[in-house]
Coordinates of C-alpha atoms in Angstrom, one line a residue:
Chain Y
M1 CA 99.5 90.7 113.8
A2 CA 97.1 88.4 111.9
K3 CA 95.2 85.8 113.8
T4 CA 94.8 82.3 112.3
V5 CA 91.5 80.6 113.1
A6 CA 89.4 77.6 112.1
A7 CA 86.1 79.1 110.9
T8 CA 83.3 78.6 108.4
G9 CA 82.9 81.0 105.4
N10 CA 79.8 82.6 107.0
E11 CA 81.7 83.1 110.3
A12 CA 84.6 84.7 108.5
V13 CA 82.3 87.1 106.6
A14 CA 80.4 87.9 109.8
N15 CA 83.7 88.7 111.4
A16 CA 84.7 91.0 108.5
L17 CA 81.4 92.8 108.8
R18 CA 82.0 93.2 112.6
Q19 CA 85.5 94.7 111.8
V20 CA 84.0 97.1 109.3
N21 CA 81.3 98.1 111.8
P22 CA 78.9 99.6 109.3
D23 CA 76.4 102.4 110.3
V24 CA 73.3 100.6 109.2
S25 CA 72.2 97.1 108.2
A26 CA 68.8 95.8 107.2
A27 CA 68.4 92.1 106.5
Y28 CA 66.0 89.2 106.2
P29 CA 67.1 85.6 106.9
I30 CA 67.5 83.1 104.1
T31 CA 69.4 79.8 104.0
P32 CA 72.4 79.6 103.7
A33 CA 73.1 83.3 104.4
T34 CA 71.1 83.4 107.6
D35 CA 74.1 82.4 109.7
I36 CA 76.0 85.5 108.8
M37 CA 73.3 87.9 110.0
Q38 CA 72.6 85.7 113.0
R39 CA 76.2 86.1 114.0
F40 CA 76.2 89.8 113.1
T41 CA 73.0 90.6 115.0
S42 CA 74.6 89.1 118.1
F43 CA 77.5 91.5 117.6
V44 CA 74.9 94.3 117.6
S45 CA 73.2 92.9 120.7
N46 CA 76.5 92.5 122.5
G47 CA 77.7 96.0 121.7
K48 CA 80.6 94.7 119.5
V49 CA 79.4 97.0 116.7
K50 CA 77.6 100.3 116.6
T51 CA 75.4 99.3 113.7
E52 CA 71.8 100.4 113.6
M53 CA 70.1 97.0 112.8
I54 CA 66.8 97.1 111.0
L55 CA 64.8 93.9 111.0
V56 CA 62.4 93.9 108.0
E57 CA 59.7 91.7 106.6
S58 CA 61.3 90.7 103.3
E59 CA 64.4 91.1 101.2
H60 CA 62.7 93.7 99.1
S61 CA 62.3 95.8 102.2
A62 CA 65.8 94.9 103.3
M63 CA 67.3 96.4 100.1
S64 CA 64.9 99.3 100.2
A65 CA 66.0 100.2 103.8
C66 CA 69.6 99.8 102.8
I67 CA 69.0 102.2 99.9
G68 CA 67.4 104.7 102.2
A69 CA 70.2 104.5 104.8
S70 CA 72.9 104.7 102.1
A71 CA 71.3 107.8 100.5
A72 CA 71.0 109.2 104.0
G73 CA 74.8 109.0 104.2
G74 CA 75.6 105.8 106.1
R75 CA 78.0 102.9 105.4
V76 CA 75.5 100.1 104.8
M77 CA 75.5 96.4 104.3
T78 CA 73.1 93.4 104.0
V79 CA 73.4 89.7 103.2
T80 CA 71.3 87.4 101.1
S81 CA 71.0 84.2 99.0
S82 CA 68.9 82.8 96.2
Q83 CA 65.2 83.8 96.4
G84 CA 66.1 86.7 98.7
L85 CA 68.3 88.1 96.0
A86 CA 65.5 87.5 93.4
L87 CA 63.0 89.3 95.6
M88 CA 65.5 92.3 95.8
W89 CA 65.6 92.4 92.0
E90 CA 64.0 95.8 91.3
M91 CA 65.7 97.4 94.2
L92 CA 69.2 96.2 93.0
F93 CA 68.9 98.5 90.0
I94 CA 67.8 101.4 92.2
A95 CA 70.9 100.9 94.4
S96 CA 73.2 101.0 91.5
G97 CA 71.3 103.7 89.5
L98 CA 71.4 106.0 92.6
R99 CA 75.1 105.1 92.9
L100 CA 74.9 103.9 96.5
P101 CA 78.0 101.9 97.7
I102 CA 76.0 99.2 99.6
V103 CA 78.0 96.0 100.3
M104 CA 76.2 92.7 100.1
P105 CA 77.7 89.2 100.6
V106 CA 75.7 86.7 98.5
V107 CA 75.9 83.1 99.6
N108 CA 75.2 81.4 96.3
R109 CA 72.2 79.1 96.2
A110 CA 70.0 77.6 93.5
L111 CA 66.7 79.2 92.5
S112 CA 63.3 77.7 92.8
A113 CA 61.5 75.7 91.3
P114 CA 62.2 73.0 92.2
L115 CA 62.9 74.3 95.6
N116 CA 66.6 73.7 96.6
I117 CA 68.7 75.2 99.3
H118 CA 72.1 74.1 98.0
C119 CA 74.8 75.8 95.9
D120 CA 74.7 77.0 92.4
H121 CA 75.3 80.4 90.8
S122 CA 71.9 81.1 89.3
D123 CA 71.1 83.7 91.9
A124 CA 74.1 86.1 91.4
M125 CA 74.2 85.3 87.7
G126 CA 70.6 86.5 87.4
A127 CA 71.8 89.8 88.8
R128 CA 74.9 90.1 86.7
D129 CA 73.6 93.0 84.7
S130 CA 72.1 94.9 87.6
G131 CA 74.9 97.4 87.7
W132 CA 76.4 95.9 90.9
I133 CA 80.1 95.1 91.1
Q134 CA 80.6 91.4 91.7
L135 CA 83.6 89.8 93.4
W136 CA 83.6 86.0 93.5
S137 CA 85.4 84.0 96.2
E138 CA 86.9 80.5 96.1
N139 CA 87.0 79.9 99.8
G140 CA 86.3 81.4 103.2
Q141 CA 89.6 83.4 103.2
E142 CA 88.8 85.0 99.9
A143 CA 85.2 85.7 101.0
Y144 CA 86.6 87.4 104.1
D145 CA 89.2 89.4 102.1
N146 CA 86.8 90.3 99.3
T147 CA 84.2 91.5 101.9
I148 CA 86.7 94.0 103.3
Q149 CA 88.0 95.1 99.9
A150 CA 84.4 95.5 98.7
F151 CA 83.9 98.5 101.0
L152 CA 87.0 100.3 99.7
I153 CA 86.1 99.6 96.1
G154 CA 82.4 100.5 96.2
E155 CA 82.9 103.6 98.3
H156 CA 85.8 105.0 96.1
M157 CA 84.8 108.5 95.1
D158 CA 85.3 107.7 91.4
I159 CA 83.0 104.7 91.6
R160 CA 80.2 104.9 94.2
L161 CA 78.6 101.6 93.2
P162 CA 77.1 98.7 95.3
V163 CA 79.2 95.5 95.5
M164 CA 78.2 91.8 95.8
V165 CA 80.6 89.4 97.3
C166 CA 79.8 85.9 96.2
M167 CA 80.7 82.6 97.9
D168 CA 79.4 79.1 97.5
G169 CA 76.5 78.1 99.7
F170 CA 77.2 75.3 102.2
I171 CA 80.4 74.2 100.4
I172 CA 82.1 77.4 101.7
S173 CA 79.5 79.0 103.9
H174 CA 79.2 76.1 106.3
S175 CA 82.6 74.3 105.9
I176 CA 85.3 75.0 108.5
E177 CA 88.7 76.1 107.0
R178 CA 91.9 77.7 108.1
I179 CA 91.4 81.4 107.8
E180 CA 93.6 84.4 108.7
Y181 CA 91.9 87.4 110.2
L182 CA 93.4 90.8 110.1
E183 CA 93.5 92.9 113.3
D184 CA 90.4 95.1 113.9
N185 CA 92.4 98.3 113.6
E186 CA 94.1 97.1 110.4
V187 CA 90.6 96.6 108.8
K188 CA 89.5 100.0 110.2
N189 CA 92.5 101.8 108.7
F190 CA 92.2 99.9 105.4
I191 CA 88.6 101.0 104.7
G192 CA 89.0 104.4 106.4
E193 CA 86.2 106.7 107.5
F194 CA 83.1 106.5 105.4
R195 CA 83.0 109.5 103.0
Q196 CA 79.6 110.8 102.2
L197 CA 78.4 112.0 98.8
N198 CA 75.4 114.3 98.8
P199 CA 73.8 112.7 101.9
L200 CA 70.1 113.2 102.5
L201 CA 70.7 114.0 106.2
D202 CA 72.9 117.1 105.5
I203 CA 70.0 119.5 106.2
E204 CA 72.2 122.5 105.4
H205 CA 72.4 121.2 101.8
P206 CA 69.0 119.6 101.0
V207 CA 69.0 117.2 98.1
S208 CA 66.5 115.0 96.3
Y209 CA 67.1 111.4 95.4
G210 CA 65.2 109.4 92.8
P211 CA 63.7 112.1 90.5
L212 CA 61.8 111.3 87.3
I213 CA 64.3 111.4 84.4
L214 CA 62.6 111.6 81.0
P215 CA 63.9 110.8 77.5
D216 CA 65.8 114.1 77.4
Y217 CA 68.3 112.9 80.1
Y218 CA 67.8 109.2 80.8
M219 CA 70.3 108.1 78.3
E220 CA 73.0 110.5 79.5
F221 CA 72.6 109.0 83.0
R222 CA 73.0 105.5 81.6
K223 CA 76.1 106.5 79.6
A224 CA 77.6 108.1 82.8
Q225 CA 77.0 104.8 84.6
D226 CA 78.6 102.8 81.8
E227 CA 81.7 105.1 82.0
V228 CA 82.0 104.5 85.7
E229 CA 82.1 100.7 85.1
S230 CA 85.3 101.3 83.1
K231 CA 87.0 102.8 86.1
V232 CA 86.3 99.9 88.4
F233 CA 89.2 97.7 87.1
R234 CA 91.9 100.2 88.3
V235 CA 90.2 100.7 91.6
V236 CA 89.9 97.0 92.2
L237 CA 93.6 96.5 91.4
D238 CA 94.6 99.5 93.6
A239 CA 92.6 98.1 96.5
A240 CA 94.2 94.7 96.0
K241 CA 97.7 96.2 96.1
D242 CA 96.9 98.0 99.4
F243 CA 95.3 94.9 100.8
E244 CA 98.4 92.8 100.0
K245 CA 100.4 95.3 102.1
I246 CA 98.4 94.4 105.2
S247 CA 97.6 90.8 104.5
G248 CA 100.4 89.4 102.3
R249 CA 97.7 87.9 100.1
K250 CA 97.6 88.8 96.4
Y251 CA 94.5 89.5 94.4
G252 CA 93.8 90.6 90.8
L253 CA 90.9 90.8 88.4
F254 CA 91.2 87.0 88.1
E255 CA 93.5 84.3 89.3
T256 CA 95.5 82.2 86.8
Y257 CA 96.9 78.8 87.8
R258 CA 99.7 77.2 85.7
L259 CA 98.2 79.1 82.7
D260 CA 101.2 80.9 81.1
D261 CA 102.5 77.9 79.2
A262 CA 99.3 75.9 79.2
E263 CA 97.7 74.4 76.0
I264 CA 94.4 73.4 77.5
G265 CA 92.6 75.2 80.3
L266 CA 89.5 75.4 82.5
V267 CA 87.6 78.6 83.4
I268 CA 85.7 78.1 86.6
L269 CA 84.3 80.2 89.4
N270 CA 84.5 79.8 93.2
S271 CA 85.0 76.6 95.2
A272 CA 85.1 74.3 92.2
A273 CA 88.3 76.0 91.2
G274 CA 90.1 74.5 94.2
T275 CA 89.1 70.9 93.2
S276 CA 90.1 71.7 89.6
K277 CA 93.6 72.9 90.6
D278 CA 94.4 69.5 92.2
V279 CA 93.4 67.7 89.0
I280 CA 95.5 70.2 86.9
D281 CA 98.5 69.3 89.0
E282 CA 97.9 65.6 88.3
F283 CA 97.7 66.3 84.5
R284 CA 100.9 68.4 84.8
N285 CA 102.6 65.5 86.5
R286 CA 101.7 63.4 83.4
G287 CA 103.3 66.0 81.2
I288 CA 100.0 67.5 80.0
K289 CA 100.1 71.3 79.9
A290 CA 96.9 72.2 81.7
G291 CA 96.0 75.4 83.4
L292 CA 93.1 77.4 85.0
L293 CA 91.6 80.8 85.1
K294 CA 89.3 81.7 88.0
P295 CA 87.4 85.0 87.5
R296 CA 87.3 87.2 90.6
L297 CA 85.9 90.5 89.4
Y298 CA 82.9 89.2 87.4
R299 CA 81.1 92.5 87.0
P300 CA 82.3 94.6 85.4
F301 CA 84.0 91.8 83.4
P302 CA 87.6 92.4 82.4
Y303 CA 87.1 91.2 78.8
K304 CA 90.4 92.6 77.5
E305 CA 92.6 91.1 80.2
T306 CA 90.8 87.8 80.2
G307 CA 91.1 87.5 76.5
E308 CA 94.8 88.2 76.7
A309 CA 95.3 85.6 79.4
L310 CA 93.5 82.8 77.4
K311 CA 94.2 83.6 73.7
H312 CA 97.3 81.4 73.5
L313 CA 95.6 78.2 74.6
K314 CA 94.5 75.5 72.1
A315 CA 91.3 74.4 73.9
V316 CA 89.4 75.8 76.8
C317 CA 86.4 74.5 78.8
V318 CA 84.2 77.1 80.6
L319 CA 82.4 75.4 83.4
D320 CA 79.2 77.1 84.5
R321 CA 77.4 76.4 87.8
A322 CA 74.2 78.0 86.3
D323 CA 72.5 77.8 83.0
A324 CA 71.3 80.7 81.0
F325 CA 68.0 79.3 79.7
G326 CA 66.9 80.1 76.2
G327 CA 68.8 77.5 74.3
S328 CA 72.0 79.5 74.9
Y329 CA 75.3 78.8 76.7
G330 CA 76.1 79.2 80.4
P331 CA 76.6 82.9 81.5
L332 CA 80.4 82.5 82.1
F333 CA 80.8 80.9 78.7
I334 CA 79.1 83.8 77.0
D335 CA 81.5 86.2 78.7
I336 CA 84.6 84.2 78.0
S337 CA 83.7 83.7 74.4
T338 CA 83.1 87.5 74.1
S339 CA 86.5 88.2 75.6
L340 CA 88.1 86.1 72.8
Y341 CA 85.9 87.3 70.0
T342 CA 88.2 89.9 68.7
Y343 CA 91.2 87.6 68.3
S344 CA 91.8 85.8 65.0
K345 CA 93.9 83.1 66.7
K346 CA 92.0 81.8 69.7
P347 CA 91.3 78.5 71.6
I348 CA 88.5 76.2 70.7
L349 CA 85.8 76.7 73.4
I350 CA 83.4 74.2 75.0
N351 CA 80.9 74.7 77.8
K352 CA 80.0 72.3 80.6
I353 CA 77.1 72.9 83.0
Y354 CA 77.9 71.3 86.4
G355 CA 77.0 71.3 90.1
L356 CA 73.4 72.7 89.9
G357 CA 71.4 72.6 93.1
G358 CA 74.5 71.5 95.1
R359 CA 75.4 68.5 92.9
D360 CA 79.0 67.6 93.9
Y361 CA 81.8 68.7 91.5
L362 CA 84.3 65.8 91.8
P363 CA 87.9 65.5 90.7
E364 CA 86.7 62.9 88.1
H365 CA 84.6 65.6 86.5
A366 CA 87.6 67.8 86.0
E367 CA 89.5 64.8 84.7
L368 CA 86.8 64.0 82.2
V369 CA 86.8 67.6 80.9
L370 CA 90.6 67.8 80.7
N371 CA 90.8 64.5 78.8
E372 CA 88.2 65.9 76.4
L373 CA 90.2 69.1 76.0
T374 CA 93.4 67.1 75.3
E375 CA 91.6 65.3 72.5
I376 CA 90.2 68.5 71.1
A377 CA 93.6 70.1 71.2
K378 CA 95.0 67.2 69.2
T379 CA 92.1 66.7 66.7
E380 CA 90.7 70.2 66.6
K381 CA 87.3 68.5 66.5
V382 CA 84.4 69.3 68.9
K383 CA 81.6 66.9 69.6
T384 CA 79.2 69.1 71.5
I385 CA 79.8 72.7 72.5
K386 CA 77.5 72.7 75.5
E387 CA 76.8 69.8 77.7
Y388 CA 75.6 69.0 81.2
I389 CA 78.1 66.9 83.3
G390 CA 77.4 64.8 86.4
V391 CA 73.8 64.3 85.3
R392 CA 72.0 61.0 84.9
G393 CA 70.7 60.1 81.4
Chain I
M1 CA 68.1 125.8 77.3
K2 CA 71.2 123.8 76.3
L3 CA 70.9 120.3 77.6
K4 CA 73.9 118.9 79.6
G5 CA 76.1 116.0 78.3
W6 CA 76.6 112.8 80.3
G7 CA 79.9 114.0 81.8
E8 CA 78.3 117.0 83.4
L9 CA 75.6 115.2 85.5
T10 CA 75.4 114.5 89.2
P11 CA 76.1 110.9 90.1
G12 CA 72.8 108.9 90.6
A13 CA 70.6 111.8 89.2
V14 CA 70.7 113.4 92.7
I15 CA 69.2 116.9 92.6
L16 CA 71.4 119.3 94.5
E17 CA 69.3 122.5 94.3
A18 CA 66.5 122.7 96.8
G19 CA 63.0 123.8 95.7
N20 CA 63.6 123.2 92.0
A21 CA 60.2 121.9 91.3
V22 CA 59.4 125.4 90.2
E23 CA 61.5 124.7 87.1
F24 CA 59.3 121.8 86.2
K25 CA 56.0 122.9 84.7
T26 CA 53.3 120.2 84.7
G27 CA 50.3 122.2 83.5
S28 CA 50.3 120.5 80.2
W29 CA 49.4 117.2 81.9
R30 CA 45.9 118.5 82.7
S31 CA 42.7 117.2 81.2
F32 CA 40.4 118.9 83.7
R33 CA 40.8 122.6 84.6
P34 CA 39.7 124.0 88.0
I35 CA 37.8 127.3 87.8
W36 CA 37.7 129.6 90.8
K37 CA 34.3 131.2 91.5
E38 CA 35.2 134.1 93.8
E39 CA 31.6 134.8 94.7
N40 CA 31.4 131.4 96.5
C41 CA 34.8 131.6 98.2
I42 CA 34.9 131.9 102.0
Q43 CA 38.7 132.3 102.1
C44 CA 39.2 129.1 104.1
L45 CA 42.4 128.4 102.1
F46 CA 41.7 124.6 102.1
C47 CA 42.6 124.6 98.4
W48 CA 46.0 126.1 99.1
L49 CA 46.5 123.6 101.9
Y50 CA 45.5 120.5 99.9
C51 CA 47.1 121.4 96.6
P52 CA 49.9 118.8 96.1
D53 CA 51.8 121.2 93.9
M54 CA 51.9 125.0 94.0
A55 CA 49.0 125.9 91.8
I56 CA 47.1 128.0 94.4
K57 CA 48.4 131.5 94.8
V58 CA 47.9 133.4 98.0
K59 CA 48.3 137.1 98.1
D60 CA 48.1 139.1 101.4
G61 CA 46.5 136.1 103.1
K62 CA 43.8 135.9 100.5
R63 CA 43.1 133.4 97.8
A64 CA 44.3 134.6 94.4
E65 CA 44.0 133.0 90.9
F66 CA 45.3 129.6 90.0
D67 CA 48.8 129.2 88.6
Y68 CA 47.9 126.8 85.8
D69 CA 51.6 126.1 85.1
Y70 CA 51.7 123.8 88.1
C71 CA 48.1 122.5 88.0
K72 CA 47.9 118.9 86.8
G73 CA 44.1 119.0 87.2
C74 CA 43.9 116.4 90.0
G75 CA 40.7 118.0 91.4
T76 CA 41.7 117.7 95.0
C77 CA 41.0 121.5 95.6
A78 CA 37.5 121.2 94.1
L79 CA 36.8 118.1 96.2
E80 CA 37.9 119.8 99.4
C81 CA 36.3 123.2 98.7
P82 CA 33.4 123.7 101.2
G83 CA 32.0 126.6 99.1
K84 CA 29.2 128.8 100.2
K85 CA 25.6 127.8 100.7
G86 CA 26.1 124.5 98.9
Q87 CA 27.8 126.2 95.9
K88 CA 31.4 125.2 95.3
A89 CA 34.0 127.9 94.8
I90 CA 36.1 125.6 92.6
V91 CA 34.6 123.6 89.8
M92 CA 36.3 121.3 87.3
V93 CA 35.7 121.7 83.6
E94 CA 37.0 119.6 80.8
E95 CA 40.0 121.2 79.0
A96 CA 38.7 120.1 75.7
K97 CA 35.5 122.2 76.1

């Protein structure tokens, strides 16, 4: 029997991690993710989990300890945000390159400078090509559900890759919502016993991790990793199917909202998708065929499926809560336009940068964008492809 | 040796065979070569103990010749060698000479 509670996103994720009961965790506090580990370490202190908790002096060390523990043969997790993720940077590639299924909730926060503790997606977007699987979550429920599914996905014997579970800092991490928890034994059965692959601690079969691979083999290892990425989609969908059986909640590679017959649409990640859906309903009530696509599996990106879902629209706005500096478009825009590149008939695309450093994304922003899309669909004329919204001139 | 294709590799480049460093010869890295002067050797085996690879051979408990296939020329053996009467039993000479 599921239990319904009022909880913050952080509380829900901490509870998921308690239910998973990993073998090892190493973490360093950083706002707004601190609260997850604060709760989790009290589970450790109170004997609610059997996790070996390693308190380290930096996020670089946290990820390093997680890599060691995972290579040793344990089920491992850590949590971070923003600068913490940035400090882990070089170790992220080692975790994925060594194919270690570490799970890491990332509570999305802006990057310095200027120093800011509030939500945007610059942190996880900066790590999007690090070889980690990324699941993005609209609300506390999705963050809880994705955290549990992340273990099953990353640990799958065909995959063995680390997984980030992203949720919006403060907006979700610190807001209280209605959340359904699974029973402890349901989670335990869902993720199953941790299966080791070439563990360092198997002294009967000694192995070496992290050897020097020179030009004669390096490219083959990279190609093998690229091949694994292509298997992730099926594993994510299978995990979602199994998860639906115990939770009744449906997940896919992405969520579509009133998109099938839509003429204009928004593509937007995480919490802002919720606000956008309300505004889409208002536009629908006025007879305007608006819809939405909210990516869930962002890495690897399901280019083919996303392109198929969007190709029939007349105009689409991709909203990015991060910019990709260098005179280019937002990271999500780049992926969405790539997903539509191969189609000869495709929607006109525009890109809005919103909500940086915790700037509120309000219904009127969605309204503004949908009005612009309506106009573009009618005239087929675009004024500016990329633009910041909710910013003072 | 035929090189393996990407589909035949262990995930994460993990090496499953123990003690395989023997297959990886590093002698060509060397720019200085250690020379053993047997007349100054007191058989302390410090060189064998300190060698970070497996370039010092020991036969019947006695120091034998270098195995240059595994000697990178780091000079640790020459540094640690106590020698005899102030004369080193291992000296480093430039490979180019």
